CSV table of C-alpha atoms and ligand atoms in Angstrom, one decimal:
chain,number,residue,atom,x,y,z
A,1,UNK,CA,49.5,-46.4,15.2
A,2,UNK,CA,50.4,-48.7,12.4
A,3,UNK,CA,54.2,-48.3,13.1
A,4,UNK,CA,53.5,-49.5,16.8
A,5,UNK,CA,51.4,-52.3,15.7
A,6,UNK,CA,53.9,-53.4,12.9
A,7,UNK,CA,56.4,-53.4,15.9
A,8,UNK,CA,54.1,-55.5,17.9
A,9,UNK,CA,53.2,-58.0,15.4
A,10,UNK,CA,56.8,-58.7,14.5
A,11,UNK,CA,57.7,-59.6,18.0
A,12,UNK,CA,54.9,-61.5,18.4
A,13,UNK,CA,55.6,-63.6,15.3
A,14,UNK,CA,59.3,-64.3,16.9
A,15,UNK,CA,57.7,-64.9,20.4
A,16,UNK,CA,55.6,-67.4,18.7
A,17,UNK,CA,58.1,-69.1,16.7
A,18,UNK,CA,60.4,-69.1,20.0
A,19,UNK,CA,57.7,-70.8,21.9
A,20,UNK,CA,57.4,-73.8,19.7
A,21,UNK,CA,54.2,-75.0,21.3
A,22,UNK,CA,52.3,-75.9,18.1
A,23,UNK,CA,49.5,-78.3,18.8
A,24,UNK,CA,48.3,-81.3,16.3
A,25,UNK,CA,47.1,-80.7,12.7
A,26,UNK,CA,43.9,-81.9,11.7
A,27,UNK,CA,44.8,-85.2,10.3
A,28,UNK,CA,41.1,-86.5,10.1
A,29,UNK,CA,41.4,-84.7,7.2
A,30,UNK,CA,44.6,-86.5,5.3
A,31,UNK,CA,45.4,-83.4,3.1
A,32,UNK,CA,45.4,-81.2,6.0
A,33,UNK,CA,47.1,-84.0,8.2
A,34,UNK,CA,50.7,-83.3,5.8
A,35,UNK,CA,50.9,-79.8,6.8
A,36,UNK,CA,53.9,-78.4,9.0
A,37,UNK,CA,52.2,-77.2,12.3
A,38,UNK,CA,55.1,-74.9,13.0
A,39,UNK,CA,53.7,-71.9,10.9
A,40,UNK,CA,52.3,-68.6,11.8
A,41,UNK,CA,51.0,-65.4,10.3
A,42,UNK,CA,48.8,-62.6,11.3
A,43,UNK,CA,47.1,-59.5,9.6
A,44,UNK,CA,45.3,-56.5,10.8
A,45,UNK,CA,42.9,-54.8,8.5
A,46,UNK,CA,42.3,-51.2,9.8
A,47,UNK,CA,39.5,-48.6,9.4
A,48,UNK,CA,40.4,-46.5,6.1
A,49,UNK,CA,42.2,-49.5,4.1
A,50,UNK,CA,45.4,-50.0,6.3
A,51,UNK,CA,46.5,-53.4,6.7
A,52,UNK,CA,49.5,-54.4,8.8
A,53,UNK,CA,50.7,-57.7,8.8
A,54,UNK,CA,53.5,-60.3,10.1
A,55,UNK,CA,55.1,-63.8,9.7
A,56,UNK,CA,53.3,-66.0,6.9
A,57,UNK,CA,50.5,-63.7,6.3
A,58,UNK,CA,50.6,-64.5,2.6
A,59,UNK,CA,50.6,-67.8,2.4
A,60,UNK,CA,47.6,-69.4,1.6
A,61,UNK,CA,45.8,-71.9,3.9
A,62,UNK,CA,42.3,-73.9,4.0
A,63,UNK,CA,40.0,-71.6,5.7
A,64,UNK,CA,37.8,-74.6,6.8
A,65,UNK,CA,34.9,-73.6,9.2
A,66,UNK,CA,35.9,-69.9,8.8
A,67,UNK,CA,34.0,-70.1,5.3
A,68,UNK,CA,30.4,-70.5,7.9
A,69,UNK,CA,30.5,-67.2,8.6
A,70,UNK,CA,30.3,-66.2,5.1
A,71,UNK,CA,27.7,-69.1,4.0
A,72,UNK,CA,25.6,-67.8,6.8
A,73,UNK,CA,26.1,-64.1,5.5
A,74,UNK,CA,24.7,-65.0,2.1
A,75,UNK,CA,22.0,-67.3,3.7
A,76,UNK,CA,21.0,-64.2,5.7
A,77,UNK,CA,21.2,-61.7,2.5
A,78,UNK,CA,18.8,-64.3,0.7
A,79,UNK,CA,16.4,-65.5,3.0
A,80,UNK,CA,16.9,-63.3,6.4
A,81,UNK,CA,15.1,-64.3,9.3
A,82,UNK,CA,13.6,-67.5,7.7
A,83,UNK,CA,17.0,-69.6,8.2
A,84,UNK,CA,16.1,-69.5,12.1
A,85,UNK,CA,13.5,-72.1,11.5
A,86,UNK,CA,15.8,-74.6,10.2
A,87,UNK,CA,19.1,-73.9,12.7
A,88,UNK,CA,19.6,-72.5,16.3
A,89,UNK,CA,21.7,-69.9,17.6
A,90,UNK,CA,22.5,-71.5,21.1
A,91,UNK,CA,26.1,-72.5,22.0
A,92,UNK,CA,26.4,-75.9,21.6
A,93,UNK,CA,28.9,-77.1,24.3
A,94,UNK,CA,29.9,-80.4,22.2
A,95,UNK,CA,32.3,-81.1,19.4
A,96,UNK,CA,32.4,-79.1,16.1
A,97,UNK,CA,31.2,-82.6,14.5
A,98,UNK,CA,28.9,-84.0,17.5
A,99,UNK,CA,25.6,-85.9,16.4
A,100,UNK,CA,24.4,-85.8,20.1
A,101,UNK,CA,22.6,-82.9,20.3
A,102,UNK,CA,21.0,-83.4,17.1
A,103,UNK,CA,19.1,-86.5,18.1
A,104,UNK,CA,18.1,-84.6,21.5
A,105,UNK,CA,16.6,-81.4,19.3
A,106,UNK,CA,14.9,-83.5,16.4
A,107,UNK,CA,17.5,-82.6,13.8
A,108,UNK,CA,17.4,-78.9,14.5
A,109,UNK,CA,21.2,-78.0,14.6
A,110,UNK,CA,22.3,-75.7,17.7
A,111,UNK,CA,23.9,-73.1,15.9
A,112,UNK,CA,25.1,-72.4,12.3
A,113,UNK,CA,28.7,-73.0,12.8
A,114,UNK,CA,28.8,-76.4,14.1
A,115,UNK,CA,29.1,-79.0,11.2
A,116,UNK,CA,25.2,-79.7,11.2
A,117,UNK,CA,24.2,-76.2,11.3
A,118,UNK,CA,26.5,-75.5,8.5
A,119,UNK,CA,25.4,-78.5,6.4
A,120,UNK,CA,21.9,-76.5,6.9
A,121,UNK,CA,22.9,-73.4,5.7
A,122,UNK,CA,24.8,-74.8,2.6
A,123,UNK,CA,21.8,-77.0,1.8
A,124,UNK,CA,19.6,-73.7,2.1
A,125,UNK,CA,22.3,-71.7,-0.3
A,126,UNK,CA,21.5,-74.7,-2.6
A,127,UNK,CA,17.9,-74.2,-3.2
A,128,UNK,CA,17.1,-73.2,-6.7
A,129,UNK,CA,21.1,-73.6,-7.4
A,130,UNK,CA,23.4,-76.1,-8.9
A,131,UNK,CA,26.1,-76.9,-6.5
A,132,UNK,CA,28.8,-75.0,-8.9
A,133,UNK,CA,26.3,-71.6,-8.8
A,134,UNK,CA,26.0,-72.1,-4.8
A,135,UNK,CA,29.9,-72.4,-4.5
A,136,UNK,CA,30.1,-69.4,-6.6
A,137,UNK,CA,27.9,-67.3,-4.6
A,138,UNK,CA,30.1,-67.8,-1.3
A,139,UNK,CA,33.4,-67.2,-3.3
A,140,UNK,CA,32.1,-64.0,-4.8
A,141,UNK,CA,31.1,-63.0,-1.5
A,142,UNK,CA,34.4,-63.7,-0.1
A,143,UNK,CA,36.2,-61.9,-3.2
A,144,UNK,CA,34.0,-58.9,-2.9
A,145,UNK,CA,34.6,-58.3,0.4
A,146,UNK,CA,38.1,-59.0,0.5
A,147,UNK,CA,38.4,-56.9,-3.2
A,148,UNK,CA,40.3,-59.6,-4.3
A,149,UNK,CA,39.7,-61.8,-7.0
A,150,UNK,CA,42.5,-64.5,-6.3
A,151,UNK,CA,40.6,-66.9,-4.0
A,152,UNK,CA,40.0,-70.0,-4.9
A,153,UNK,CA,38.8,-73.7,-3.9
A,154,UNK,CA,41.7,-76.2,-3.1
A,155,UNK,CA,40.1,-79.1,-5.0
A,156,UNK,CA,42.7,-81.6,-3.7
A,157,UNK,CA,41.7,-80.7,0.2
A,158,UNK,CA,37.8,-80.8,-0.7
A,159,UNK,CA,38.6,-84.6,-2.2
A,160,UNK,CA,40.3,-85.5,0.7
A,161,UNK,CA,37.7,-84.7,3.3
A,162,UNK,CA,34.8,-86.0,0.9
A,163,UNK,CA,36.8,-89.4,0.9
A,164,UNK,CA,37.2,-89.5,4.6
A,165,UNK,CA,34.2,-87.4,6.0
A,166,UNK,CA,32.0,-90.3,7.5
A,167,UNK,CA,31.0,-88.1,10.5
A,168,UNK,CA,29.6,-85.3,8.5
A,169,UNK,CA,27.8,-87.8,6.0
A,170,UNK,CA,26.3,-89.5,9.5
A,171,UNK,CA,25.2,-85.9,10.3
A,172,UNK,CA,24.0,-84.9,6.8
A,173,UNK,CA,21.8,-88.5,6.5
A,174,UNK,CA,20.3,-87.8,9.9
A,175,UNK,CA,19.2,-84.3,9.2
A,176,UNK,CA,17.5,-85.7,6.2
A,177,UNK,CA,15.8,-88.5,8.2
A,178,UNK,CA,14.4,-85.5,10.4
A,179,UNK,CA,13.3,-83.7,7.1
A,180,UNK,CA,15.7,-81.0,7.4
A,181,UNK,CA,17.9,-81.5,4.3
A,182,UNK,CA,16.3,-80.7,1.2
A,183,UNK,CA,18.9,-82.0,-1.4
A,184,UNK,CA,20.2,-85.5,-1.4
A,185,UNK,CA,22.8,-85.9,1.3
A,186,UNK,CA,25.8,-86.3,-1.2
A,187,UNK,CA,25.1,-83.0,-2.9
A,188,UNK,CA,24.9,-81.2,0.2
A,189,UNK,CA,27.9,-82.7,1.8
A,190,UNK,CA,29.9,-82.2,-1.9
A,191,UNK,CA,29.2,-78.4,-1.9
A,192,UNK,CA,29.7,-78.2,2.1
A,193,UNK,CA,33.4,-79.6,1.7
A,194,UNK,CA,34.1,-77.5,-1.5
A,195,UNK,CA,33.4,-74.4,1.0
A,196,UNK,CA,35.4,-75.8,3.6
A,197,UNK,CA,38.1,-76.0,0.7
A,198,UNK,CA,38.6,-72.5,0.1
A,199,UNK,CA,42.0,-71.2,0.4
A,200,UNK,CA,42.8,-67.9,1.7
A,201,UNK,CA,45.6,-65.9,3.2
A,202,UNK,CA,45.7,-63.9,6.3
A,203,UNK,CA,45.8,-60.7,4.6
A,204,UNK,CA,43.0,-61.7,2.1
A,205,UNK,CA,40.6,-63.2,5.1
A,206,UNK,CA,41.2,-60.1,7.4
A,207,UNK,CA,40.2,-57.6,4.4
A,208,UNK,CA,37.0,-60.1,3.8
A,209,UNK,CA,36.1,-59.6,7.5
A,210,UNK,CA,36.2,-55.6,7.3
A,211,UNK,CA,32.2,-56.3,6.1
A,212,UNK,CA,31.7,-58.0,9.6
A,213,UNK,CA,33.5,-55.5,11.4
A,214,UNK,CA,31.9,-52.7,9.7
A,215,UNK,CA,35.0,-50.9,9.1
A,216,UNK,CA,35.0,-47.3,7.2
A,217,UNK,CA,36.0,-47.8,3.9
A,218,UNK,CA,35.0,-51.5,3.6
A,219,UNK,CA,32.3,-52.5,0.6
A,220,UNK,CA,28.9,-52.0,2.5
A,221,UNK,CA,27.6,-55.9,2.0
A,222,UNK,CA,26.1,-56.4,5.3
A,223,UNK,CA,23.7,-53.9,7.3
A,224,UNK,CA,25.0,-52.9,10.6
A,225,UNK,CA,22.2,-55.4,12.1
A,226,UNK,CA,23.3,-58.2,10.1
A,227,UNK,CA,26.6,-57.5,10.8
A,228,UNK,CA,26.0,-57.4,14.7
A,229,UNK,CA,23.9,-60.5,14.7
A,230,UNK,CA,26.9,-62.6,13.2
A,231,UNK,CA,29.4,-61.0,15.7
A,232,UNK,CA,27.0,-62.2,18.3
A,233,UNK,CA,27.0,-65.7,16.9
A,234,UNK,CA,30.7,-65.7,16.4
A,235,UNK,CA,31.0,-64.5,20.2
A,236,UNK,CA,28.8,-67.4,21.4
A,237,UNK,CA,29.4,-70.1,18.9
A,238,UNK,CA,32.7,-69.5,17.0
A,239,UNK,CA,35.0,-71.6,18.9
A,240,UNK,CA,32.8,-74.8,19.5
A,241,UNK,CA,32.9,-76.2,23.0
A,242,UNK,CA,35.9,-73.8,23.5
A,243,UNK,CA,34.1,-70.4,22.9
A,244,UNK,CA,33.5,-69.6,26.0
A,245,UNK,CA,37.0,-69.8,27.3
A,246,UNK,CA,37.7,-67.8,24.1
A,247,UNK,CA,35.6,-65.3,24.8
A,248,UNK,CA,37.0,-65.1,28.5
A,249,UNK,CA,40.5,-65.0,27.3
A,250,UNK,CA,39.9,-62.7,24.0
A,251,UNK,CA,36.8,-60.7,24.2
A,252,UNK,CA,36.3,-60.3,20.9
A,253,UNK,CA,33.7,-62.4,18.4
A,254,UNK,CA,36.0,-65.0,16.3
A,255,UNK,CA,35.2,-67.9,14.1
A,256,UNK,CA,38.2,-70.7,14.0
A,257,UNK,CA,38.6,-73.5,11.5
A,258,UNK,CA,40.7,-76.8,11.5
A,259,UNK,CA,42.7,-75.5,8.9
A,260,UNK,CA,44.4,-73.1,11.8
A,261,UNK,CA,42.7,-70.1,11.1
A,262,UNK,CA,40.7,-67.3,13.2
A,263,UNK,CA,39.0,-64.5,12.0
A,264,UNK,CA,38.3,-62.1,14.6
A,265,UNK,CA,36.3,-59.0,14.5
A,266,UNK,CA,36.6,-55.9,16.7
A,267,UNK,CA,33.7,-53.8,15.8
A,268,UNK,CA,34.3,-50.7,14.0
A,269,UNK,CA,38.2,-51.0,14.9
A,270,UNK,CA,39.8,-53.6,13.2
A,271,UNK,CA,39.5,-57.3,11.4
A,272,UNK,CA,41.8,-59.5,12.4
A,273,UNK,CA,42.9,-63.1,10.5
A,274,UNK,CA,45.5,-65.4,12.4
A,275,UNK,CA,46.6,-68.7,10.8
A,276,UNK,CA,48.9,-71.7,12.6
A,277,UNK,CA,47.4,-75.0,11.8
A,278,UNK,CA,48.6,-76.9,15.1
A,279,UNK,CA,45.5,-77.1,16.8
A,280,UNK,CA,44.3,-77.9,20.8
A,281,UNK,CA,41.8,-80.5,22.1
A,282,UNK,CA,38.8,-78.4,20.8
A,283,UNK,CA,40.0,-78.1,17.0
A,284,UNK,CA,41.1,-74.3,17.7
A,285,UNK,CA,44.5,-73.0,16.4
A,286,UNK,CA,46.8,-73.3,19.9
A,287,UNK,CA,49.1,-70.6,18.9
A,288,UNK,CA,46.4,-68.5,16.9
A,289,UNK,CA,44.4,-68.4,20.2
A,290,UNK,CA,47.5,-67.6,22.0
A,291,UNK,CA,48.3,-64.6,19.5
A,292,UNK,CA,44.8,-63.4,19.5
A,293,UNK,CA,44.7,-63.0,23.5
A,294,UNK,CA,48.2,-60.9,23.1
A,295,UNK,CA,46.9,-58.7,20.7
A,296,UNK,CA,43.7,-58.0,22.2
A,297,UNK,CA,45.2,-57.0,25.6
A,298,UNK,CA,48.0,-55.3,23.8
A,299,UNK,CA,45.5,-52.8,21.9
A,300,UNK,CA,43.0,-52.9,24.4
A,301,UNK,CA,40.3,-54.5,21.8
A,302,UNK,CA,37.2,-56.1,23.4
A,303,UNK,CA,33.5,-56.0,23.2
A,304,UNK,CA,33.0,-55.5,26.7
A,305,UNK,CA,34.5,-52.3,27.2
B,1,LIG,N1,35.4,-79.1,7.2
B,1,LIG,C1,35.6,-79.4,8.2
B,1,LIG,C2,34.9,-80.5,8.6
B,1,LIG,O1,33.6,-80.6,8.5
B,1,LIG,C3,35.4,-78.1,9.0
B,1,LIG,C4,35.4,-78.4,10.4
B,1,LIG,C5,36.2,-77.0,11.2
B,1,LIG,O2,37.0,-76.5,10.4
B,1,LIG,O3,36.1,-76.9,12.7
B,1,LIG,O4,34.8,-81.3,9.6
């Protein structure tokens, strides 16, 4: 199977580059705005430790909101179900940085993957810990899951987002005014932008995702129930207001980030990471989504049978 998959991924990489319909990079974070959109990488981690990849699968990129999956895993490990008193688990139907629903719902964000919800999970992780220790916990989780210590934070990206992140600052202050932020907004925001600025390659991210896919041979860091629940949230909320369309087209739980990364979970079968930094109108990787659709169809991977 790995030889056939390698051939498929190599052809897919060539096709994507020939199409060249890359989308726009996330220039609201100036440091990400400088990235060439014409890039693509894909990596598939298989049961038993196999890894098949193509394109720029060893190039580091900013995982941005994909980090929210792993900070949620850390929070669930720490306080379990209690987190749901502070954040919901419903699709938002709004932009990733929208403030609209937050006002309607009295400061309880719709889910942990929109920015407001991730600010709450990061704030929860900060309980009783300094920002450095909190970031070390999320990084530590990723390194252990990927079995690779060479995963770091790109401080220039964090600084760039901190300097221009007025919407996230508005969300944090709104949460504070509703009594749903324990730390000073600056502390939670500072930790959040550093968490989003973690850099990984597709191969590292696919390896980290094995703990959610519960692949045989992966480190056992999540109970099957937690992995199922994280996957359910990825399916419903992982692509913001494009989540329904992504589920329809691809049929796998997945989380995107504005750095152009997508982590996809085929439970028990594969953990897949795709990167292409040009985004569509929802803030999801344009060519990454296209590649995800092609791969899922080709392999017959879908949680819908
Ligand atoms: N750090 C980004 C922000 O807060 C994450 C958004 C994303 O990746 O979707 O705007």
